[in-house]
Amino acid sequence: MGSSTQNTRPASPPAAAQETTRAPQALQRLWHDAGMPDEALGYVSLPGREPALPSSFAVGTAAQASIAAAALAAAEIWHLRGRRRQRVTVDMLHAAQECRSHFKIGGVAPDIWDKISGLYRCGDGNWVRIHANFAHHRDGALALLGCPTGDGTPRAAVEQALQKWRSFDFEQAAADAGLVVAAMRDFDTWDAHPQAQAVAAQPVVSIERIGEADPRPLPSYGDLLRPLQDLRIMDLTRIIAGPVCGRALAAHGADVMLVNSPNLPNIENIADTSRGKLSVHADLETADGRIALGNLLRRAHVFVQGYRPGGLESLGFGPEDAARIRPGIVYVSLSAYGHAGPWAMRRGFDSLVQTATGFNHAEAQAAGQEAPKPLPVQLLDHASGYLMAFGALAALARQATEGGSWHVRVSLARTALWVRGLGRVPDGLARAMPSIDNLVYTEPSGFGMLEAVRHSAQLSETPARWDRPSEPPGTHPPVWPFNR
């Protein structure tokens, strides 16, 4: 958006006008920054207004704009395959509700949080958040605190042990030990941090050409029924953000193959985020596993990974490696704190990034409380997942027309800065949490009868849906299904 356009707007538009215009503006900026064609923006509808969920941040706007970006990019791929453009509609409330990670197995909502996970006050009066959903992270944090390891340790023991620590000292000691802990900061403190400055210099969605390859035109044929039909996506991600990316691509017909290590644990959300995917095992610590992954890569269009920066390079599957094995690949990387800066190698999850980057402090201030307050959903995870899907498809469109191999990068911390830029919602915390019942559906899965939320992106000619049921890791063989 140029300055001449900005100068024609009122200096202080009414709140109602802000609520109805910021999602289209956010989508337009994402779309332009990715080099996507203006014509497509005439085919999107974004109904709804803030507050969608109880928050002082524009949670609904972020959900709606990121989901719409991914869906509109899928519709653009459909158009590049010789079909007429179709209308994309994303309702704000539905989009925000989809980010709640609501699901049930056999009518029961799993408890996804370990009892040690959460916020604690340290001896200096500040707070830290410990992420302990995986046993090795929990036991590592307990050992660092001098507490007995195992799932029987009470929270009171952790609270007492942390009274001997300063918050930032414990955060650093945990990071040095490869654990996942964040100390609470306000926005000003975070903005002064070298990592915040590194993150601010990065695009929301980075799309970089990393190799030469001929254009690989997207196949078009008479019985093409879905925008991403017969496009092969490798999904080497875990937890929420990366799996949401693969799930979004599967919703528009892609063959998404979730690749898990047989030696690593998963969280309960895998039942929700595996909808539409093939699910295989490959142990990359073994030659057989690396050979299987290489064979899959040679026929893939997109490779999505959520390892820490440098993690896959050591195994021979970094972005340049993938571009050599499969010229023309679109390689998508997710990180917690970005690919540059002193925290580039640091582990992190949505809840921790919210704490470290100022959201817990700002939301608590808006609520008039002293204790840190999280956002009502893991927004950084979900928005990042849809931004990854958007970036993957934008790069795929460029590959089909320009050639080259491409590297797409998204980070939770950069998504957090993007969310901040969407503005605050006055009295947003007064909003009651809306019912989700009218948005759920039930279907059989390999985990049991699964209740989950329907996809919020509606395409006028190719409705979003998941053709494959959610299945546990290792259900399928590590080979692509037959397609053209």
XYZ file of C-alpha atoms in Angstrom:
484
model
C 0.000 0.000 0.000
C 1.571 3.271 -1.129
C 1.716 6.482 0.819
C -0.817 8.189 -1.443
C -3.400 5.602 -0.438
C -2.612 6.080 3.240
C -2.943 9.849 2.942
C -6.524 9.577 1.693
C -7.658 7.827 4.895
C -8.944 9.627 7.981
C -6.205 10.072 10.560
C -8.276 8.295 13.217
C -10.953 6.081 11.666
C -13.816 4.995 13.894
C -13.259 1.751 15.818
C -15.942 -0.046 13.810
C -14.185 0.887 10.562
C -10.879 -0.360 11.905
C -12.410 -3.716 12.823
C -13.793 -4.279 9.313
C -10.758 -3.092 7.340
C -7.689 -4.417 9.106
C -8.078 -8.064 8.011
C -8.313 -7.158 4.290
C -5.357 -4.823 4.704
C -3.325 -7.515 6.463
C -4.127 -10.014 3.708
C -3.296 -7.488 0.992
C 0.117 -6.780 2.538
C 0.951 -10.488 2.854
C -0.199 -11.076 -0.712
C 1.818 -8.210 -2.189
C 4.943 -9.036 -0.203
C 4.850 -12.557 -1.644
C 4.580 -11.226 -5.200
C 1.124 -12.662 -5.804
C -1.174 -11.101 -8.450
C -3.544 -8.281 -7.502
C -6.392 -9.763 -9.536
C -6.863 -12.591 -7.038
C -7.671 -10.156 -4.211
C -10.946 -9.352 -5.946
C -12.126 -12.903 -5.228
C -11.932 -12.952 -1.427
C -14.575 -12.171 1.211
C -13.689 -11.653 4.871
C -16.882 -11.246 6.928
C -16.867 -10.625 10.668
C -15.365 -8.155 13.109
C -13.408 -8.013 16.334
C -13.491 -9.071 19.059
C -13.868 -12.665 17.881
C -12.427 -14.122 21.096
C -11.747 -12.597 24.533
C -8.452 -10.774 24.016
C -7.061 -7.273 23.769
C -5.230 -8.396 20.617
C -6.707 -8.838 17.150
C -6.875 -12.623 17.422
C -9.710 -12.915 14.910
C -7.946 -10.705 12.394
C -4.727 -12.707 12.576
C -6.579 -16.003 12.227
C -8.748 -14.771 9.382
C -5.956 -13.115 7.388
C -3.518 -16.042 7.690
C -6.133 -18.670 6.832
C -7.397 -16.548 3.929
C -3.847 -16.127 2.598
C -3.338 -19.892 2.477
C -6.762 -20.549 0.929
C -6.447 -17.772 -1.658
C -3.025 -19.107 -2.640
C -4.559 -22.565 -3.113
C -7.216 -20.974 -5.335
C -4.446 -19.238 -7.300
C -2.748 -22.598 -7.874
C -6.113 -23.811 -9.201
C -6.135 -20.857 -11.596
C -2.548 -21.538 -12.710
C -3.663 -25.059 -13.572
C -6.031 -23.667 -16.179
C -9.204 -23.134 -14.169
C -11.187 -19.962 -13.667
C -10.695 -18.088 -10.427
C -13.064 -18.978 -7.624
C -14.247 -17.021 -4.598
C -12.645 -17.598 -1.207
C -14.607 -16.755 1.946
C -13.246 -16.919 5.492
C -15.507 -15.962 8.404
C -13.571 -14.299 11.218
C -15.314 -16.041 14.104
C -14.961 -19.464 12.469
C -11.283 -18.778 11.752
C -10.614 -17.789 15.361
C -12.501 -20.824 16.649
C -10.436 -23.090 14.399
C -7.347 -21.864 16.243
C -8.628 -23.223 19.556
C -7.329 -26.729 18.728
C -10.672 -28.127 19.860
C -10.922 -31.883 19.395
C -12.194 -34.953 21.191
C -11.387 -38.644 20.868
C -14.297 -40.915 21.667
C -16.160 -37.932 23.108
C -13.339 -37.019 25.511
C -11.129 -33.940 25.214
C -7.533 -35.034 25.994
C -5.575 -33.178 28.655
C -2.643 -31.947 26.575
C -0.685 -30.134 29.320
C 1.728 -31.764 31.751
C 1.045 -30.649 35.320
C 4.519 -29.104 35.608
C 4.004 -26.938 32.524
C 2.992 -23.363 33.216
C 3.943 -20.101 34.888
C 5.947 -19.664 38.097
C 7.152 -16.644 40.041
C 10.892 -16.557 40.654
C 12.867 -15.108 43.525
C 13.281 -11.755 41.757
C 9.497 -11.334 41.499
C 9.355 -11.929 37.735
C 7.787 -14.950 36.123
C 9.008 -17.847 34.002
C 7.070 -20.304 31.907
C 8.201 -23.939 31.790
C 7.151 -26.213 28.932
C 7.181 -29.810 30.167
C 4.808 -31.690 27.864
C 7.598 -34.038 26.798
C 9.104 -36.185 29.543
C 12.714 -35.276 28.687
C 11.897 -31.552 28.908
C 10.046 -32.049 32.198
C 12.780 -34.162 33.780
C 15.487 -31.797 32.534
C 13.766 -28.799 34.124
C 13.223 -30.693 37.376
C 16.858 -31.807 37.465
C 18.038 -28.226 36.866
C 15.930 -27.149 39.845
C 17.196 -29.973 42.038
C 13.740 -31.564 42.216
C 13.053 -35.313 41.900
C 12.405 -36.251 38.278
C 9.343 -38.135 37.064
C 5.692 -37.274 36.813
C 5.090 -37.458 40.548
C 6.797 -34.187 41.480
C 4.244 -31.644 42.761
C 4.097 -28.099 41.394
C 4.725 -26.815 44.910
C 8.232 -28.254 44.808
C 8.932 -26.379 41.566
C 7.515 -23.161 43.025
C 9.765 -23.466 46.059
C 12.873 -24.269 44.016
C 12.360 -21.281 41.720
C 12.433 -18.894 44.684
C 16.204 -19.410 44.630
C 16.488 -18.262 41.006
C 16.389 -14.984 39.167
C 14.059 -15.364 36.176
C 16.503 -14.479 33.400
C 19.234 -16.604 34.979
C 16.928 -19.619 34.997
C 15.873 -18.941 31.402
C 19.519 -18.897 30.297
C 20.503 -21.956 32.338
C 17.569 -23.872 30.843
C 18.523 -22.811 27.309
C 22.123 -23.892 27.914
C 20.773 -27.306 28.953
C 18.612 -27.604 25.813
C 15.378 -27.118 27.758
C 12.347 -24.943 26.990
C 11.787 -22.076 29.420
C 10.991 -18.397 28.880
C 11.150 -15.459 31.281
C 8.374 -12.890 31.029
C 9.189 -9.576 29.359
C 7.153 -6.539 28.502
C 7.167 -5.249 24.934
C 9.802 -2.599 25.594
C 12.197 -5.083 27.158
C 11.717 -7.532 24.316
C 12.110 -4.854 21.646
C 15.502 -3.914 23.120
C 16.702 -7.541 22.987
C 19.154 -8.401 20.177
C 16.926 -11.271 19.097
C 13.920 -8.977 18.732
C 15.992 -6.701 16.518
C 17.070 -9.666 14.376
C 13.466 -10.821 14.068
C 12.231 -7.343 13.097
C 14.653 -7.344 10.154
C 13.062 -10.504 8.719
C 9.915 -10.643 6.548
C 6.756 -12.163 7.998
C 7.066 -14.839 5.310
C 10.528 -15.058 3.764
C 10.603 -16.487 0.217
C 14.132 -16.843 -1.169
C 15.430 -18.451 -4.349
C 18.195 -20.883 -3.377
C 18.980 -22.755 -6.587
C 18.496 -23.016 -10.299
C 15.939 -25.343 -11.846
C 13.704 -25.329 -14.869
C 10.088 -24.344 -14.287
C 7.962 -27.350 -13.444
C 4.520 -26.459 -14.818
C 1.661 -27.546 -12.595
C -0.136 -30.443 -14.294
C -3.587 -29.708 -15.696
C -6.031 -32.288 -16.974
C -9.743 -32.723 -17.515
C -10.578 -34.505 -14.266
C -8.745 -32.076 -11.986
C -11.064 -31.793 -8.986
C -9.017 -30.037 -6.266
C -6.589 -27.078 -6.367
C -3.630 -29.066 -4.989
C -4.541 -32.478 -6.377
C -1.483 -34.705 -7.010
C 0.923 -32.238 -5.424
C 3.176 -34.081 -2.981
C 4.025 -32.448 0.371
C 6.533 -33.870 2.858
C 5.652 -32.863 6.428
C 8.545 -33.262 8.890
C 6.973 -31.260 11.714
C 5.534 -31.855 15.171
C 3.378 -30.119 17.809
C 1.014 -27.537 16.195
C 2.343 -24.896 13.778
C 4.018 -27.159 11.222
C 1.293 -29.815 11.334
C -1.337 -27.088 10.790
C 0.528 -26.128 7.607
C 0.310 -29.672 6.269
C -3.317 -29.997 7.309
C -4.195 -26.767 5.464
C -2.565 -28.056 2.275
C -4.339 -31.399 2.615
C -7.668 -29.552 2.922
C -7.250 -28.453 -0.692
C -6.333 -31.865 -2.068
C -2.553 -32.206 -1.654
C -0.955 -35.571 -0.917
C 0.598 -34.692 2.453
C 2.895 -37.271 4.025
C 3.640 -36.793 7.719
C 7.093 -38.260 8.433
C 7.702 -39.144 12.090
C 10.633 -40.708 13.854
C 9.641 -43.970 15.562
C 11.828 -42.870 18.500
C 10.262 -39.490 19.297
C 7.104 -38.795 21.310
C 4.132 -36.824 19.999
C 1.408 -34.844 21.731
C -2.300 -35.629 21.678
C -2.941 -32.900 19.071
C -1.547 -35.196 16.401
C -5.034 -36.723 16.102
C -6.419 -33.313 15.107
C -3.552 -32.105 12.911
C -3.139 -35.379 10.970
C -6.479 -35.061 9.197
C -6.028 -35.629 5.470
C -2.465 -36.950 5.747
C -0.565 -40.114 5.070
C 1.509 -40.952 8.162
C 4.808 -42.821 7.956
C 7.853 -43.640 10.050
C 11.441 -42.913 9.007
C 14.350 -42.976 11.456
C 16.772 -40.383 10.093
C 19.474 -41.619 12.460
C 19.726 -44.728 10.278
C 20.887 -45.175 6.688
C 17.606 -46.890 5.795
C 15.609 -43.947 7.111
C 17.685 -41.414 5.194
C 17.409 -43.469 2.005
C 13.618 -43.632 2.409
C 13.451 -39.875 2.963
C 15.624 -39.207 -0.078
C 13.407 -41.383 -2.248
C 10.326 -39.486 -1.088
C 12.049 -36.158 -1.682
C 12.861 -36.984 -5.301
C 9.143 -36.935 -6.153
C 8.054 -34.175 -3.791
C 6.923 -30.654 -4.668
C 7.180 -29.194 -1.153
C 9.325 -30.160 1.860
C 8.133 -28.735 5.214
C 10.307 -29.055 8.319
C 10.265 -27.757 11.871
C 13.730 -28.799 13.070
C 15.896 -26.211 14.753
C 18.119 -24.252 12.309
C 20.907 -26.589 11.224
C 19.166 -29.739 12.463
C 18.441 -31.288 9.085
C 21.663 -30.024 7.498
C 23.560 -32.404 9.781
C 21.509 -35.265 8.339
C 21.961 -34.234 4.716
C 18.507 -32.696 4.207
C 19.043 -28.968 4.619
C 17.572 -26.580 2.033
C 20.591 -26.633 -0.285
C 20.809 -30.430 0.038
C 17.132 -30.767 -0.859
C 17.551 -28.441 -3.851
C 20.397 -30.625 -5.102
C 18.438 -33.861 -4.627
C 15.223 -32.425 -6.056
C 15.869 -29.346 -8.222
C 12.803 -27.122 -8.125
C 11.830 -28.062 -4.569
C 9.978 -25.618 -2.327
C 11.577 -26.007 1.097
C 9.679 -24.566 4.088
C 11.372 -23.990 7.462
C 9.712 -23.175 10.772
C 11.649 -21.868 13.761
C 10.763 -20.446 17.146
C 12.832 -17.261 17.140
C 13.913 -16.809 13.519
C 16.876 -17.979 11.486
C 19.304 -15.213 12.560
C 20.290 -13.649 15.870
C 21.614 -14.976 19.197
C 18.481 -17.045 19.830
C 18.269 -18.591 16.359
C 19.143 -22.036 17.732
C 16.916 -21.768 20.801
C 14.020 -24.163 21.249
C 10.590 -22.666 21.749
C 6.856 -23.210 21.616
C 3.918 -20.829 21.210
C 3.322 -20.396 24.946
C 6.995 -19.620 25.552
C 7.252 -17.131 22.697
C 4.142 -15.362 24.001
C 5.872 -15.032 27.374
C 9.281 -13.962 26.074
C 8.022 -11.430 23.534
C 5.655 -9.480 25.804
C 2.186 -10.848 25.071
C 1.579 -12.364 28.508
C 2.524 -9.079 30.161
C 0.446 -6.908 27.805
C -2.635 -9.107 28.090
C -2.317 -9.093 31.876
C -2.134 -5.300 31.879
C -5.262 -5.114 29.726
C -7.013 -7.451 32.176
C -5.873 -5.421 35.190
C -4.078 -8.355 36.792
C -0.553 -8.961 38.029
C -0.164 -12.602 36.967
C 0.784 -13.177 33.311
C -2.153 -13.801 30.997
C -1.866 -15.869 27.785
C -3.796 -15.260 24.598
C -7.059 -17.251 24.472
C -5.619 -19.562 21.786
C -2.152 -20.605 20.680
C -2.383 -17.976 17.976
C 1.305 -17.868 17.100
C 1.257 -21.572 16.290
C -1.873 -21.480 14.184
C -1.155 -18.253 12.320
C 2.405 -19.439 11.620
C 1.083 -22.732 10.261
C -1.218 -20.995 7.793
C 1.502 -18.509 6.852
C 3.782 -21.471 6.109
C 1.117 -22.963 3.827
C 0.683 -19.590 2.137
C 4.429 -19.203 1.616
C 4.736 -22.725 0.256
C 2.037 -22.114 -2.353
C 3.335 -18.660 -3.278
C 6.780 -20.169 -3.872
C 5.235 -23.076 -5.789
C 3.494 -20.590 -8.084
C 6.789 -18.816 -8.682
C 8.583 -22.094 -9.357
C 5.969 -23.040 -11.942
C 6.440 -19.760 -13.816
C 10.026 -18.679 -13.067
C 11.796 -21.927 -12.218
C 14.321 -22.210 -9.404
C 14.371 -23.906 -6.025
C 12.913 -21.904 -3.145
C 13.276 -21.578 0.618
C 10.323 -20.288 2.670
C 10.929 -19.314 6.300
C 8.435 -18.501 9.060
C 9.068 -18.085 12.783
C 6.788 -17.845 15.787
C 8.573 -14.707 16.978
C 8.132 -12.923 13.629
C 4.471 -13.942 13.566
C 4.196 -12.434 17.062
C 5.513 -9.117 15.760
C 3.022 -9.295 12.874
C 0.169 -9.849 15.337
C 1.296 -6.830 17.342
C 1.176 -4.764 14.161
C -2.504 -5.606 13.698
C -3.338 -3.383 16.680
C -5.261 -3.836 19.905
C -8.987 -4.353 20.498
C -10.538 -2.006 23.079
C -12.674 -3.953 25.572
C -11.817 -7.147 23.749
C -11.387 -9.011 27.031
C -15.045 -8.361 27.844
C -16.009 -10.740 25.040
C -17.302 -14.094 26.317
C -15.738 -17.189 24.806
C -18.227 -18.206 22.093
C -19.647 -21.694 21.736
C -17.877 -23.903 19.241
C -20.559 -26.589 18.991
C -21.976 -25.515 15.626
C -18.547 -25.758 13.951
C -17.600 -29.332 14.797
C -18.091 -32.591 12.959
C -17.329 -36.207 13.843
C -15.626 -38.903 11.773
C -13.801 -42.195 12.333
C -10.025 -42.037 12.691
C -7.145 -44.295 13.599
C -7.221 -42.756 17.090
C -10.937 -43.421 17.631
C -14.013 -41.392 16.790
C -12.657 -37.883 16.221
C -14.609 -34.684 16.845
C -12.923 -31.601 15.370
C -13.615 -28.207 13.804
C -14.491 -27.844 10.133
C -12.089 -25.783 8.035
C -13.051 -22.103 7.994
C -11.880 -21.371 4.434
C -14.704 -21.850 1.945
C -13.892 -22.071 -1.781
C -16.829 -21.576 -4.133
C -15.999 -24.412 -6.566
C -13.748 -26.787 -4.623
C -14.961 -27.017 -0.998
C -12.204 -27.670 1.529
C -12.273 -31.157 3.006
C -9.952 -33.898 4.232
C -10.194 -37.014 2.114
C -8.003 -39.185 4.356
C -8.819 -39.926 8.005
C -6.343 -39.022 10.722
C -4.068 -41.992 11.416
C -1.317 -42.750 13.962
C 2.356 -42.448 12.951
C 3.627 -45.399 10.948
C 0.225 -46.395 9.573
C 1.307 -46.080 5.932
C 4.399 -47.242 4.019
C 6.941 -44.530 3.084
C 5.975 -44.450 -0.599
C 3.864 -41.947 -2.506
C 0.472 -43.107 -3.759
C 0.174 -43.520 -7.503
C -0.655 -40.290 -9.245
C 0.316 -38.493 -12.443
